[in-house]
PDB file of C-alpha atoms and ligand atoms in Angstrom:
ATOM      1  CA  MET A   1     -21.125  39.634 -93.659  1.00 90.00           C
ATOM      2  CA  VAL A   2     -19.985  36.381 -95.439  1.00 95.00           C
ATOM      3  CA  LEU A   3     -19.929  32.779 -94.251  1.00 96.00           C
ATOM      4  CA  LEU A   4     -17.743  29.833 -95.665  1.00 97.00           C
ATOM      5  CA  GLY A   5     -19.691  26.842 -96.579  1.00 96.00           C
ATOM      6  CA  ILE A   6     -17.667  23.502 -97.223  1.00 97.00           C
ATOM      7  CA  ASP A   7     -19.011  20.238 -98.847  1.00 95.00           C
ATOM      8  CA  ILE A   8     -16.917  17.323 -98.038  1.00 95.00           C
ATOM      9  CA  GLY A   9     -17.755  14.461-100.253  1.00 90.00           C
ATOM     10  CA  GLY A  10     -16.169  11.309-101.537  1.00 86.00           C
ATOM     11  CA  THR A  11     -14.874  12.684-105.013  1.00 88.00           C
ATOM     12  CA  GLN A  12     -15.050  16.464-104.628  1.00 92.00           C
ATOM     13  CA  ILE A  13     -14.569  19.100-101.723  1.00 95.00           C
ATOM     14  CA  LYS A  14     -16.571  22.067-102.784  1.00 95.00           C
ATOM     15  CA  ALA A  15     -15.928  25.419-100.644  1.00 96.00           C
ATOM     16  CA  GLY A  16     -17.536  28.721-101.142  1.00 96.00           C
ATOM     17  CA  MET A  17     -18.130  32.087 -99.487  1.00 96.00           C
ATOM     18  CA  VAL A  18     -21.817  32.985 -99.178  1.00 95.00           C
ATOM     19  CA  ASP A  19     -23.536  35.971 -98.377  1.00 94.00           C
ATOM     20  CA  GLU A  20     -26.482  36.483 -95.656  1.00 91.00           C
ATOM     21  CA  ALA A  21     -28.997  35.944 -98.428  1.00 91.00           C
ATOM     22  CA  GLY A  22     -27.676  32.595 -99.382  1.00 91.00           C
ATOM     23  CA  ALA A  23     -25.943  33.749-102.685  1.00 93.00           C
ATOM     24  CA  ILE A  24     -22.482  31.990-103.510  1.00 94.00           C
ATOM     25  CA  LEU A  25     -19.774  35.094-103.856  1.00 95.00           C
ATOM     26  CA  ALA A  26     -16.930  32.965-104.797  1.00 95.00           C
ATOM     27  CA  ALA A  27     -16.309  29.003-105.043  1.00 96.00           C
ATOM     28  CA  ARG A  28     -13.679  26.570-105.423  1.00 95.00           C
ATOM     29  CA  THR A  29     -13.930  22.934-106.093  1.00 95.00           C
ATOM     30  CA  ILE A  30     -11.101  20.215-105.764  1.00 95.00           C
ATOM     31  CA  ALA A  31     -10.664  16.685-106.110  1.00 95.00           C
ATOM     32  CA  THR A  32     -10.949  14.749-102.689  1.00 94.00           C
ATOM     33  CA  PRO A  33      -7.357  13.986-101.458  1.00 95.00           C
ATOM     34  CA  PRO A  34      -6.449  10.497-101.245  1.00 94.00           C
ATOM     35  CA  ASP A  35      -4.705  10.873 -97.710  1.00 95.00           C
ATOM     36  CA  MET A  36      -4.414  13.475 -94.821  1.00 95.00           C
ATOM     37  CA  ASP A  37      -1.239  14.600 -96.271  1.00 95.00           C
ATOM     38  CA  THR A  38      -2.636  16.140 -99.091  1.00 96.00           C
ATOM     39  CA  PHE A  39      -5.911  16.926 -97.501  1.00 96.00           C
ATOM     40  CA  LEU A  40      -4.743  19.628 -95.269  1.00 95.00           C
ATOM     41  CA  PRO A  41      -2.818  21.819 -97.908  1.00 95.00           C
ATOM     42  CA  SER A  42      -5.632  21.153-100.579  1.00 96.00           C
ATOM     43  CA  LEU A  43      -8.089  22.369 -98.399  1.00 96.00           C
ATOM     44  CA  GLN A  44      -6.245  25.026 -96.705  1.00 96.00           C
ATOM     45  CA  ASP A  45      -5.016  26.660-100.063  1.00 96.00           C
ATOM     46  CA  ALA A  46      -8.797  26.628-101.367  1.00 96.00           C
ATOM     47  CA  VAL A  47      -9.898  28.552 -98.069  1.00 96.00           C
ATOM     48  CA  ARG A  48      -7.040  30.954 -98.457  1.00 95.00           C
ATOM     49  CA  TRP A  49      -8.102  31.610-102.237  1.00 96.00           C
ATOM     50  CA  LEU A  50     -11.549  32.404-101.119  1.00 96.00           C
ATOM     51  CA  LEU A  51     -10.354  34.775 -98.316  1.00 94.00           C
ATOM     52  CA  GLU A  52      -8.241  36.548-100.731  1.00 94.00           C
ATOM     53  CA  ALA A  53     -11.463  36.906-103.079  1.00 93.00           C
ATOM     54  CA  THR A  54     -13.835  37.846-100.162  1.00 93.00           C
ATOM     55  CA  ALA A  55     -13.189  38.352 -96.749  1.00 92.00           C
ATOM     56  CA  LEU A  56     -12.651  36.712 -93.587  1.00 94.00           C
ATOM     57  CA  PRO A  57     -16.029  34.766 -92.804  1.00 96.00           C
ATOM     58  CA  ALA A  58     -18.235  35.194 -89.691  1.00 95.00           C
ATOM     59  CA  GLY A  59     -18.712  31.411 -89.327  1.00 95.00           C
ATOM     60  CA  VAL A  60     -18.032  28.276 -91.110  1.00 97.00           C
ATOM     61  CA  GLY A  61     -20.181  25.247 -91.796  1.00 96.00           C
ATOM     62  CA  ILE A  62     -18.961  22.167 -92.801  1.00 97.00           C
ATOM     63  CA  GLY A  63     -21.248  19.196 -94.289  1.00 95.00           C
ATOM     64  CA  CYS A  64     -19.527  16.054 -94.462  1.00 94.00           C
ATOM     65  CA  LYS A  65     -20.353  12.431 -95.246  1.00 87.00           C
ATOM     66  CA  GLY A  66     -20.639   9.946 -92.284  1.00 88.00           C
ATOM     67  CA  ILE A  67     -21.425  10.719 -88.618  1.00 92.00           C
ATOM     68  CA  ILE A  68     -20.236  13.927 -87.350  1.00 93.00           C
ATOM     69  CA  ASN A  69     -20.349  15.189 -83.776  1.00 92.00           C
ATOM     70  CA  PRO A  70     -22.031  18.509 -84.083  1.00 90.00           C
ATOM     71  CA  ASP A  71     -20.634  19.833 -80.767  1.00 88.00           C
ATOM     72  CA  SER A  72     -16.752  19.105 -81.173  1.00 93.00           C
ATOM     73  CA  THR A  73     -17.098  18.833 -85.250  1.00 94.00           C
ATOM     74  CA  ARG A  74     -15.317  15.240 -84.790  1.00 95.00           C
ATOM     75  CA  VAL A  75     -15.720  12.662 -87.577  1.00 96.00           C
ATOM     76  CA  GLU A  76     -16.952   9.750 -85.564  1.00 94.00           C
ATOM     77  CA  THR A  77     -17.576   7.524 -88.432  1.00 91.00           C
ATOM     78  CA  LEU A  78     -16.658   7.583 -92.084  1.00 90.00           C
ATOM     79  CA  SER A  79     -16.060   4.615 -94.530  1.00 82.00           C
ATOM     80  CA  GLY A  80     -14.630   4.759 -97.854  1.00 83.00           C
ATOM     81  CA  GLY A  81     -11.965   6.925 -99.315  1.00 87.00           C
ATOM     82  CA  LEU A  82     -12.166   9.619 -96.612  1.00 92.00           C
ATOM     83  CA  HIS A  83     -11.750   7.198 -93.880  1.00 93.00           C
ATOM     84  CA  TYR A  84      -8.345   9.188 -92.961  1.00 95.00           C
ATOM     85  CA  LEU A  85     -10.704  11.955 -91.400  1.00 96.00           C
ATOM     86  CA  GLU A  86     -12.164   9.748 -88.741  1.00 96.00           C
ATOM     87  CA  GLY A  87     -11.152  10.996 -85.262  1.00 96.00           C
ATOM     88  CA  GLN A  88     -10.118  14.568 -86.772  1.00 96.00           C
ATOM     89  CA  LEU A  89     -11.790  17.803 -85.571  1.00 96.00           C
ATOM     90  CA  LEU A  90     -13.195  19.248 -88.624  1.00 96.00           C
ATOM     91  CA  SER A  91     -12.726  22.879 -87.024  1.00 95.00           C
ATOM     92  CA  ASP A  92      -8.766  21.958 -86.907  1.00 94.00           C
ATOM     93  CA  LEU A  93      -8.434  21.544 -90.289  1.00 95.00           C
ATOM     94  CA  ILE A  94      -9.680  24.778 -92.065  1.00 93.00           C
ATOM     95  CA  GLY A  95      -6.672  26.763 -91.175  1.00 91.00           C
ATOM     96  CA  LEU A  96      -8.643  30.001 -90.160  1.00 93.00           C
ATOM     97  CA  PRO A  97      -8.132  31.985 -86.811  1.00 91.00           C
ATOM     98  CA  LYS A  98      -9.661  30.125 -83.649  1.00 91.00           C
ATOM     99  CA  ASP A  99     -12.157  32.656 -83.023  1.00 93.00           C
ATOM    100  CA  VAL A 100     -13.859  32.007 -86.173  1.00 95.00           C
ATOM    101  CA  PRO A 101     -16.739  29.484 -85.121  1.00 95.00           C
ATOM    102  CA  VAL A 102     -16.938  26.273 -87.173  1.00 96.00           C
ATOM    103  CA  PHE A 103     -20.014  24.120 -86.995  1.00 95.00           C
ATOM    104  CA  ALA A 104     -20.273  20.725 -88.916  1.00 95.00           C
ATOM    105  CA  ASP A 105     -22.685  17.943 -89.594  1.00 94.00           C
ATOM    106  CA  ASN A 106     -23.879  15.227 -91.832  1.00 92.00           C
ATOM    107  CA  ALA A 107     -24.337  16.224 -95.164  1.00 91.00           C
ATOM    108  CA  ALA A 108     -27.923  15.603 -95.446  1.00 92.00           C
ATOM    109  CA  ARG A 109     -28.655  17.426 -92.230  1.00 93.00           C
ATOM    110  CA  VAL A 110     -26.665  20.280 -93.499  1.00 93.00           C
ATOM    111  CA  ALA A 111     -28.858  20.311 -96.506  1.00 93.00           C
ATOM    112  CA  LEU A 112     -32.009  20.636 -94.433  1.00 94.00           C
ATOM    113  CA  ALA A 113     -30.217  23.279 -92.464  1.00 93.00           C
ATOM    114  CA  GLY A 114     -30.068  25.183 -95.503  1.00 92.00           C
ATOM    115  CA  GLU A 115     -33.865  24.850 -96.480  1.00 94.00           C
ATOM    116  CA  MET A 116     -34.405  25.907 -92.790  1.00 94.00           C
ATOM    117  CA  VAL A 117     -32.506  29.206 -93.137  1.00 92.00           C
ATOM    118  CA  TRP A 118     -33.053  30.001 -96.865  1.00 92.00           C
ATOM    119  CA  GLY A 119     -35.580  27.335 -98.368  1.00 93.00           C
ATOM    120  CA  ALA A 120     -38.813  25.400 -98.086  1.00 95.00           C
ATOM    121  CA  ALA A 121     -38.493  24.710 -94.354  1.00 95.00           C
ATOM    122  CA  GLN A 122     -38.205  28.207 -93.344  1.00 93.00           C
ATOM    123  CA  GLY A 123     -40.637  29.061 -90.437  1.00 93.00           C
ATOM    124  CA  HIS A 124     -41.519  25.085 -90.044  1.00 96.00           C
ATOM    125  CA  ASP A 125     -41.079  22.784 -87.137  1.00 96.00           C
ATOM    126  CA  ASN A 126     -41.888  19.268 -88.852  1.00 97.00           C
ATOM    127  CA  VAL A 127     -40.314  18.364 -92.117  1.00 98.00           C
ATOM    128  CA  LEU A 128     -38.627  15.439 -93.532  1.00 98.00           C
ATOM    129  CA  MET A 129     -35.807  15.666 -96.340  1.00 97.00           C
ATOM    130  CA  LEU A 130     -34.746  13.142 -98.456  1.00 96.00           C
ATOM    131  CA  THR A 131     -31.402  13.432-100.586  1.00 93.00           C
ATOM    132  CA  LEU A 132     -31.660  11.390-103.921  1.00 93.00           C
ATOM    133  CA  GLY A 133     -28.291  11.096-105.052  1.00 89.00           C
ATOM    134  CA  MET A 134     -25.702   8.077-105.507  1.00 87.00           C
ATOM    135  CA  GLY A 135     -26.847   7.149-102.314  1.00 90.00           C
ATOM    136  CA  VAL A 136     -29.916   8.289-100.233  1.00 94.00           C
ATOM    137  CA  GLY A 137     -29.353  10.855 -97.300  1.00 93.00           C
ATOM    138  CA  GLY A 138     -31.952  11.934 -94.897  1.00 96.00           C
ATOM    139  CA  ALA A 139     -32.702  14.304 -92.253  1.00 96.00           C
ATOM    140  CA  VAL A 140     -35.591  15.037 -89.874  1.00 97.00           C
ATOM    141  CA  LEU A 141     -37.041  18.158 -88.265  1.00 96.00           C
ATOM    142  CA  ALA A 142     -39.383  17.095 -85.879  1.00 96.00           C
ATOM    143  CA  ASP A 143     -41.093  19.543 -83.273  1.00 96.00           C
ATOM    144  CA  GLY A 144     -38.481  22.216 -84.342  1.00 93.00           C
ATOM    145  CA  ARG A 145     -35.480  20.035 -83.638  1.00 92.00           C
ATOM    146  CA  LEU A 146     -33.081  18.351 -86.061  1.00 92.00           C
ATOM    147  CA  LEU A 147     -32.911  14.885 -84.900  1.00 93.00           C
ATOM    148  CA  ARG A 148     -29.885  13.308 -83.833  1.00 90.00           C
ATOM    149  CA  GLY A 149     -30.462  10.569 -81.815  1.00 91.00           C
ATOM    150  CA  HIS A 150     -28.613   8.622 -79.028  1.00 90.00           C
ATOM    151  CA  CYS A 151     -25.253   8.498 -81.080  1.00 86.00           C
ATOM    152  CA  GLY A 152     -25.833  10.864 -84.090  1.00 86.00           C
ATOM    153  CA  VAL A 153     -27.252   8.479 -86.371  1.00 89.00           C
ATOM    154  CA  ALA A 154     -30.870   9.469 -86.457  1.00 93.00           C
ATOM    155  CA  GLY A 155     -32.302  10.349 -89.754  1.00 94.00           C
ATOM    156  CA  HIS A 156     -30.426   7.882 -91.983  1.00 94.00           C
ATOM    157  CA  LEU A 157     -33.490   7.391 -93.891  1.00 96.00           C
ATOM    158  CA  GLY A 158     -31.591   5.942 -96.793  1.00 95.00           C
ATOM    159  CA  HIS A 159     -31.015   2.963 -94.373  1.00 95.00           C
ATOM    160  CA  ILE A 160     -34.332   1.716 -93.489  1.00 95.00           C
ATOM    161  CA  THR A 161     -35.285  -1.627 -94.792  1.00 96.00           C
ATOM    162  CA  VAL A 162     -37.696  -2.288 -97.514  1.00 95.00           C
ATOM    163  CA  GLU A 163     -36.650  -5.463 -98.549  1.00 95.00           C
ATOM    164  CA  PRO A 164     -35.760  -7.906 -95.698  1.00 96.00           C
ATOM    165  CA  ASP A 165     -33.868 -10.281 -97.948  1.00 96.00           C
ATOM    166  CA  GLY A 166     -32.763  -7.620-100.223  1.00 95.00           C
ATOM    167  CA  VAL A 167     -29.101  -6.975-101.727  1.00 94.00           C
ATOM    168  CA  LEU A 168     -26.514  -6.103 -99.251  1.00 95.00           C
ATOM    169  CA  CYS A 169     -26.165  -2.424 -98.626  1.00 93.00           C
ATOM    170  CA  ALA A 170     -22.845  -0.590 -98.139  1.00 88.00           C
ATOM    171  CA  CYS A 171     -24.031  -0.156 -94.446  1.00 89.00           C
ATOM    172  CA  GLY A 172     -24.056  -3.823 -93.844  1.00 92.00           C
ATOM    173  CA  ASN A 173     -27.925  -4.491 -93.627  1.00 96.00           C
ATOM    174  CA  ARG A 174     -29.779  -5.948 -96.554  1.00 97.00           C
ATOM    175  CA  GLY A 175     -32.544  -4.293 -98.560  1.00 96.00           C
ATOM    176  CA  CYS A 176     -31.929  -0.910 -97.621  1.00 96.00           C
ATOM    177  CA  LEU A 177     -34.031   2.238 -99.329  1.00 96.00           C
ATOM    178  CA  GLU A 178     -30.725   3.039-100.897  1.00 95.00           C
ATOM    179  CA  THR A 179     -30.309  -0.384-102.465  1.00 95.00           C
ATOM    180  CA  VAL A 180     -33.509   0.098-104.288  1.00 94.00           C
ATOM    181  CA  PHE A 181     -33.942   3.745-104.958  1.00 94.00           C
ATOM    182  CA  SER A 182     -30.768   5.772-105.613  1.00 92.00           C
ATOM    183  CA  ALA A 183     -28.959   6.727-108.727  1.00 92.00           C
ATOM    184  CA  ARG A 184     -26.674   3.662-108.169  1.00 91.00           C
ATOM    185  CA  ALA A 185     -29.511   1.166-107.964  1.00 94.00           C
ATOM    186  CA  ILE A 186     -31.726   2.600-110.873  1.00 94.00           C
ATOM    187  CA  GLU A 187     -28.593   2.503-113.129  1.00 93.00           C
ATOM    188  CA  GLY A 188     -27.464  -1.123-111.723  1.00 93.00           C
ATOM    189  CA  GLU A 189     -31.259  -2.329-112.348  1.00 92.00           C
ATOM    190  CA  ALA A 190     -30.902  -0.893-115.965  1.00 93.00           C
ATOM    191  CA  TRP A 191     -27.402  -2.346-116.841  1.00 92.00           C
ATOM    192  CA  SER A 192     -28.473  -5.774-115.438  1.00 92.00           C
ATOM    193  CA  ALA A 193     -31.680  -5.655-117.761  1.00 91.00           C
ATOM    194  CA  VAL A 194     -29.388  -4.708-120.578  1.00 89.00           C
ATOM    195  CA  HIS A 195     -26.858  -7.408-119.882  1.00 89.00           C
ATOM    196  CA  ARG A 196     -29.910  -9.896-119.697  1.00 90.00           C
ATOM    197  CA  GLY A 197     -30.553  -8.765-123.479  1.00 86.00           C
ATOM    198  CA  CYS A 198     -33.896  -6.979-122.558  1.00 88.00           C
ATOM    199  CA  SER A 199     -35.652  -5.072-125.570  1.00 87.00           C
ATOM    200  CA  SER A 200     -35.186  -1.475-124.767  1.00 91.00           C
ATOM    201  CA  SER A 201     -33.784   1.895-126.181  1.00 90.00           C
ATOM    202  CA  LEU A 202     -31.521   1.647-123.334  1.00 91.00           C
ATOM    203  CA  THR A 203     -29.606  -1.454-125.030  1.00 89.00           C
ATOM    204  CA  ARG A 204     -27.877   0.144-127.677  1.00 87.00           C
ATOM    205  CA  LEU A 205     -27.469   3.638-125.661  1.00 87.00           C
ATOM    206  CA  PHE A 206     -25.841   1.799-122.937  1.00 87.00           C
ATOM    207  CA  ARG A 207     -23.502  -0.535-125.102  1.00 85.00           C
ATOM    208  CA  GLU A 208     -22.554   2.226-127.396  1.00 87.00           C
ATOM    209  CA  GLN A 209     -22.284   5.186-124.922  1.00 88.00           C
ATOM    210  CA  PRO A 210     -21.908   3.988-121.548  1.00 85.00           C
ATOM    211  CA  GLN A 211     -21.116   7.332-120.273  1.00 86.00           C
ATOM    212  CA  LEU A 212     -24.935   8.055-120.929  1.00 84.00           C
ATOM    213  CA  ALA A 213     -25.747   5.012-118.523  1.00 86.00           C
ATOM    214  CA  THR A 214     -27.175   7.235-116.000  1.00 89.00           C
ATOM    215  CA  CYS A 215     -30.306   7.490-113.779  1.00 91.00           C
ATOM    216  CA  ARG A 216     -31.090  10.450-115.702  1.00 90.00           C
ATOM    217  CA  THR A 217     -31.135   8.591-118.963  1.00 92.00           C
ATOM    218  CA  VAL A 218     -33.087   5.855-117.362  1.00 94.00           C
ATOM    219  CA  PHE A 219     -35.827   8.583-116.327  1.00 94.00           C
ATOM    220  CA  GLN A 220     -35.626  10.241-119.667  1.00 93.00           C
ATOM    221  CA  ALA A 221     -36.308   6.875-121.551  1.00 94.00           C
ATOM    222  CA  ALA A 222     -39.183   6.020-119.190  1.00 95.00           C
ATOM    223  CA  SER A 223     -40.850   9.554-119.936  1.00 93.00           C
ATOM    224  CA  GLU A 224     -40.336   8.711-123.583  1.00 94.00           C
ATOM    225  CA  GLY A 225     -42.366   5.685-123.181  1.00 94.00           C
ATOM    226  CA  ASP A 226     -39.673   3.006-123.112  1.00 95.00           C
ATOM    227  CA  GLU A 227     -41.257  -0.087-121.433  1.00 94.00           C
ATOM    228  CA  LEU A 228     -38.178  -1.407-119.507  1.00 94.00           C
ATOM    229  CA  ALA A 229     -37.230   2.135-118.319  1.00 95.00           C
ATOM    230  CA  LEU A 230     -40.686   2.507-117.291  1.00 95.00           C
ATOM    231  CA  ALA A 231     -40.841  -0.701-115.464  1.00 95.00           C
ATOM    232  CA  ILE A 232     -37.671   0.058-113.446  1.00 95.00           C
ATOM    233  CA  VAL A 233     -38.591   3.538-112.685  1.00 96.00           C
ATOM    234  CA  SER A 234     -42.057   2.604-111.525  1.00 96.00           C
ATOM    235  CA  LYS A 235     -40.605   0.035-109.297  1.00 95.00           C
ATOM    236  CA  ALA A 236     -38.084   2.148-107.619  1.00 95.00           C
ATOM    237  CA  ILE A 237     -40.786   4.884-107.035  1.00 96.00           C
ATOM    238  CA  ARG A 238     -43.301   2.629-105.758  1.00 96.00           C
ATOM    239  CA  ARG A 239     -40.772   1.322-103.124  1.00 95.00           C
ATOM    240  CA  LEU A 240     -39.723   4.812-102.337  1.00 96.00           C
ATOM    241  CA  GLY A 241     -43.424   5.490-101.874  1.00 97.00           C
ATOM    242  CA  ALA A 242     -43.885   2.639 -99.480  1.00 96.00           C
ATOM    243  CA  ALA A 243     -40.902   4.016 -97.358  1.00 97.00           C
ATOM    244  CA  LEU A 244     -42.125   7.522 -97.262  1.00 97.00           C
ATOM    245  CA  ALA A 245     -45.590   6.310 -96.181  1.00 97.00           C
ATOM    246  CA  GLY A 246     -43.890   4.593 -93.228  1.00 97.00           C
ATOM    247  CA  LEU A 247     -41.765   7.595 -92.347  1.00 97.00           C
ATOM    248  CA  LEU A 248     -45.043   9.805 -92.697  1.00 98.00           C
ATOM    249  CA  HIS A 249     -46.647   7.614 -90.181  1.00 97.00           C
ATOM    250  CA  VAL A 250     -43.679   7.805 -87.718  1.00 97.00           C
ATOM    251  CA  PHE A 251     -42.988  11.643 -88.139  1.00 97.00           C
ATOM    252  CA  ASP A 252     -46.257  13.328 -89.320  1.00 97.00           C
ATOM    253  CA  PRO A 253     -44.392  15.933 -91.196  1.00 98.00           C
ATOM    254  CA  GLU A 254     -46.008  18.904 -92.480  1.00 98.00           C
ATOM    255  CA  PHE A 255     -44.340  18.419 -95.902  1.00 98.00           C
ATOM    256  CA  VAL A 256     -41.229  16.315 -97.312  1.00 98.00           C
ATOM    257  CA  ILE A 257     -38.364  18.024 -99.209  1.00 96.00           C
ATOM    258  CA  LEU A 258     -36.673  15.976-102.149  1.00 95.00           C
ATOM    259  CA  GLY A 259     -33.233  17.153-102.669  1.00 92.00           C
ATOM    260  CA  GLY A 260     -30.023  15.489-104.846  1.00 88.00           C
ATOM    261  CA  HIS A 261     -29.757  15.277-108.398  1.00 87.00           C
ATOM    262  CA  VAL A 262     -32.357  12.471-108.969  1.00 89.00           C
ATOM    263  CA  ALA A 263     -34.946  14.863-107.741  1.00 87.00           C
ATOM    264  CA  ASP A 264     -34.386  16.799-110.964  1.00 86.00           C
ATOM    265  CA  ALA A 265     -36.510  14.288-112.698  1.00 87.00           C
ATOM    266  CA  GLY A 266     -39.175  16.680-111.269  1.00 88.00           C
ATOM    267  CA  ALA A 267     -42.852  15.703-112.238  1.00 90.00           C
ATOM    268  CA  ASP A 268     -41.847  12.360-113.614  1.00 91.00           C
ATOM    269  CA  LEU A 269     -40.716  11.367-110.013  1.00 94.00           C
ATOM    270  CA  LEU A 270     -42.954  13.611-107.799  1.00 95.00           C
ATOM    271  CA  VAL A 271     -46.289  13.045-109.516  1.00 95.00           C
ATOM    272  CA  PRO A 272     -46.280   9.019-109.234  1.00 95.00           C
ATOM    273  CA  LEU A 273     -44.282   9.297-106.001  1.00 97.00           C
ATOM    274  CA  GLN A 274     -47.022  11.667-104.596  1.00 97.00           C
ATOM    275  CA  GLU A 275     -49.829   9.179-105.570  1.00 97.00           C
ATOM    276  CA  GLU A 276     -48.439   6.062-104.230  1.00 97.00           C
ATOM    277  CA  VAL A 277     -47.709   7.846-100.820  1.00 97.00           C
ATOM    278  CA  TRP A 278     -51.160   9.189-100.648  1.00 96.00           C
ATOM    279  CA  ALA A 279     -52.558   5.621-101.275  1.00 96.00           C
ATOM    280  CA  ARG A 280     -50.511   4.164 -98.587  1.00 97.00           C
ATOM    281  CA  SER A 281     -51.024   6.873 -95.976  1.00 96.00           C
ATOM    282  CA  ARG A 282     -54.503   8.473 -96.457  1.00 94.00           C
ATOM    283  CA  GLY A 283     -56.091   6.048 -93.939  1.00 95.00           C
ATOM    284  CA  LEU A 284     -53.924   6.995 -90.952  1.00 96.00           C
ATOM    285  CA  LEU A 285     -52.982  10.552 -91.599  1.00 94.00           C
ATOM    286  CA  GLY A 286     -56.356  11.698 -93.316  1.00 93.00           C
ATOM    287  CA  ARG A 287     -54.411  14.476 -95.272  1.00 94.00           C
ATOM    288  CA  GLU A 288     -52.139  14.666 -98.259  1.00 94.00           C
ATOM    289  CA  VAL A 289     -48.546  15.261 -97.285  1.00 96.00           C
ATOM    290  CA  PRO A 290     -46.885  17.542-100.153  1.00 97.00           C
ATOM    291  CA  ILE A 291     -43.896  16.311-101.529  1.00 97.00           C
ATOM    292  CA  VAL A 292     -41.803  19.323-102.719  1.00 96.00           C
ATOM    293  CA  GLU A 293     -38.437  19.911-104.442  1.00 93.00           C
ATOM    294  CA  GLN A 294     -35.542  21.742-102.429  1.00 92.00           C
ATOM    295  CA  GLU A 295     -35.329  25.735-102.710  1.00 91.00           C
ATOM    296  CA  VAL A 296     -31.886  26.106-101.918  1.00 88.00           C
ATOM    297  CA  ALA A 297     -30.846  25.664-105.816  1.00 73.00           C
ATOM    298  CA  ASP A 298     -27.292  25.038-105.171  1.00 75.00           C
ATOM    299  CA  LYS A 299     -26.571  21.422-105.271  1.00 71.00           C
ATOM    300  CA  SER A 300     -22.968  21.807-104.460  1.00 78.00           C
ATOM    301  CA  GLY A 301     -24.010  21.897-100.856  1.00 88.00           C
ATOM    302  CA  ILE A 302     -21.882  24.960-100.260  1.00 93.00           C
ATOM    303  CA  VAL A 303     -25.102  27.108 -99.361  1.00 93.00           C
ATOM    304  CA  GLY A 304     -26.540  24.372 -97.298  1.00 92.00           C
ATOM    305  CA  ALA A 305     -23.276  24.043 -95.303  1.00 94.00           C
ATOM    306  CA  ALA A 306     -23.080  27.990 -94.686  1.00 94.00           C
ATOM    307  CA  GLY A 307     -26.886  27.730 -93.568  1.00 92.00           C
ATOM    308  CA  LEU A 308     -25.446  25.683 -90.604  1.00 91.00           C
ATOM    309  CA  VAL A 309     -23.980  28.783 -89.294  1.00 92.00           C
ATOM    310  CA  MET A 310     -27.193  30.570 -89.677  1.00 87.00           C
ATOM    311  CA  ALA A 311     -29.804  27.981 -88.603  1.00 79.00           C
ATOM    312  CA  PRO A 312     -30.735  28.238 -84.845  1.00 61.00           C
ATOM    313  CA  ARG A 313     -28.906  25.929 -82.522  1.00 50.00           C
ATOM    314  CA  LEU A 314     -29.650  22.796 -83.947  1.00 48.00           C
ATOM    315  CA  THR A 315     -28.877  20.472 -81.365  1.00 40.00           C
TER     316      THR A 315
HETATM  317 ZN1   ZN B 401     -27.875   0.505 -95.566  1.00 88.36          ZN
END
């Protein structure tokens, strides 16, 4: 049996055939088209290529930014360059026979679905997941159910307020977690310090090789003892830890899974984060809640999306 997993992102769309064990058999990546007229043929060409390379899938799972209705696969809200998908039924866009079932959901929930089927959340009922990338996505498995809420918005953990008067977030609120702990936020903080003329190994690097001005570089400089980078990373981790402690008090999960490319920082992130969370939550919880990296190693989103087909009915 093969499953088709599709990740629809702001810059790329990734599609791949996945086997029952969660291994990718064939995959295609296309640049996210600018409009609906190019979206349909681009996606359907990629799907056709995958079908020829493998077989007709037993089901399709789609992860997409924004608010997706999992019952109908309708895109309810999607800002940014993919705005043209609003109101569309994703199941209508794949170009496969109607008897192939199609499941779709928000990308972070899809990542947790993948962990439920093939990764760290297998056999567990209470798990939080944060996807730390350019933004911060989130998903909540509570008492065995993936939370969706009244309008499908539940689990947007990147948009809890951590600074009431903080900077404006893409969602319209101020001081969301995403504005202080995300690749974009950490890069922005480093750029701003470099522009202010702060002394740091980042100053020369960012000016001479701006393509290296990434969150990963800031974490790397911090691990090498650069004081500015260390201050930026420590401040960001403290805020993430504070937010996470609050979330533990709300959801009482068995453990927390971190995904997304910022989580690649590994122990440089996990160790101080665990300490911050423990200090803030041990009084009420009385136990240390493990924070672990995602196990579904594929960061493309394809495997997680395919997992949506295999996951127990999640609504
Ligand atoms: Zn926000």
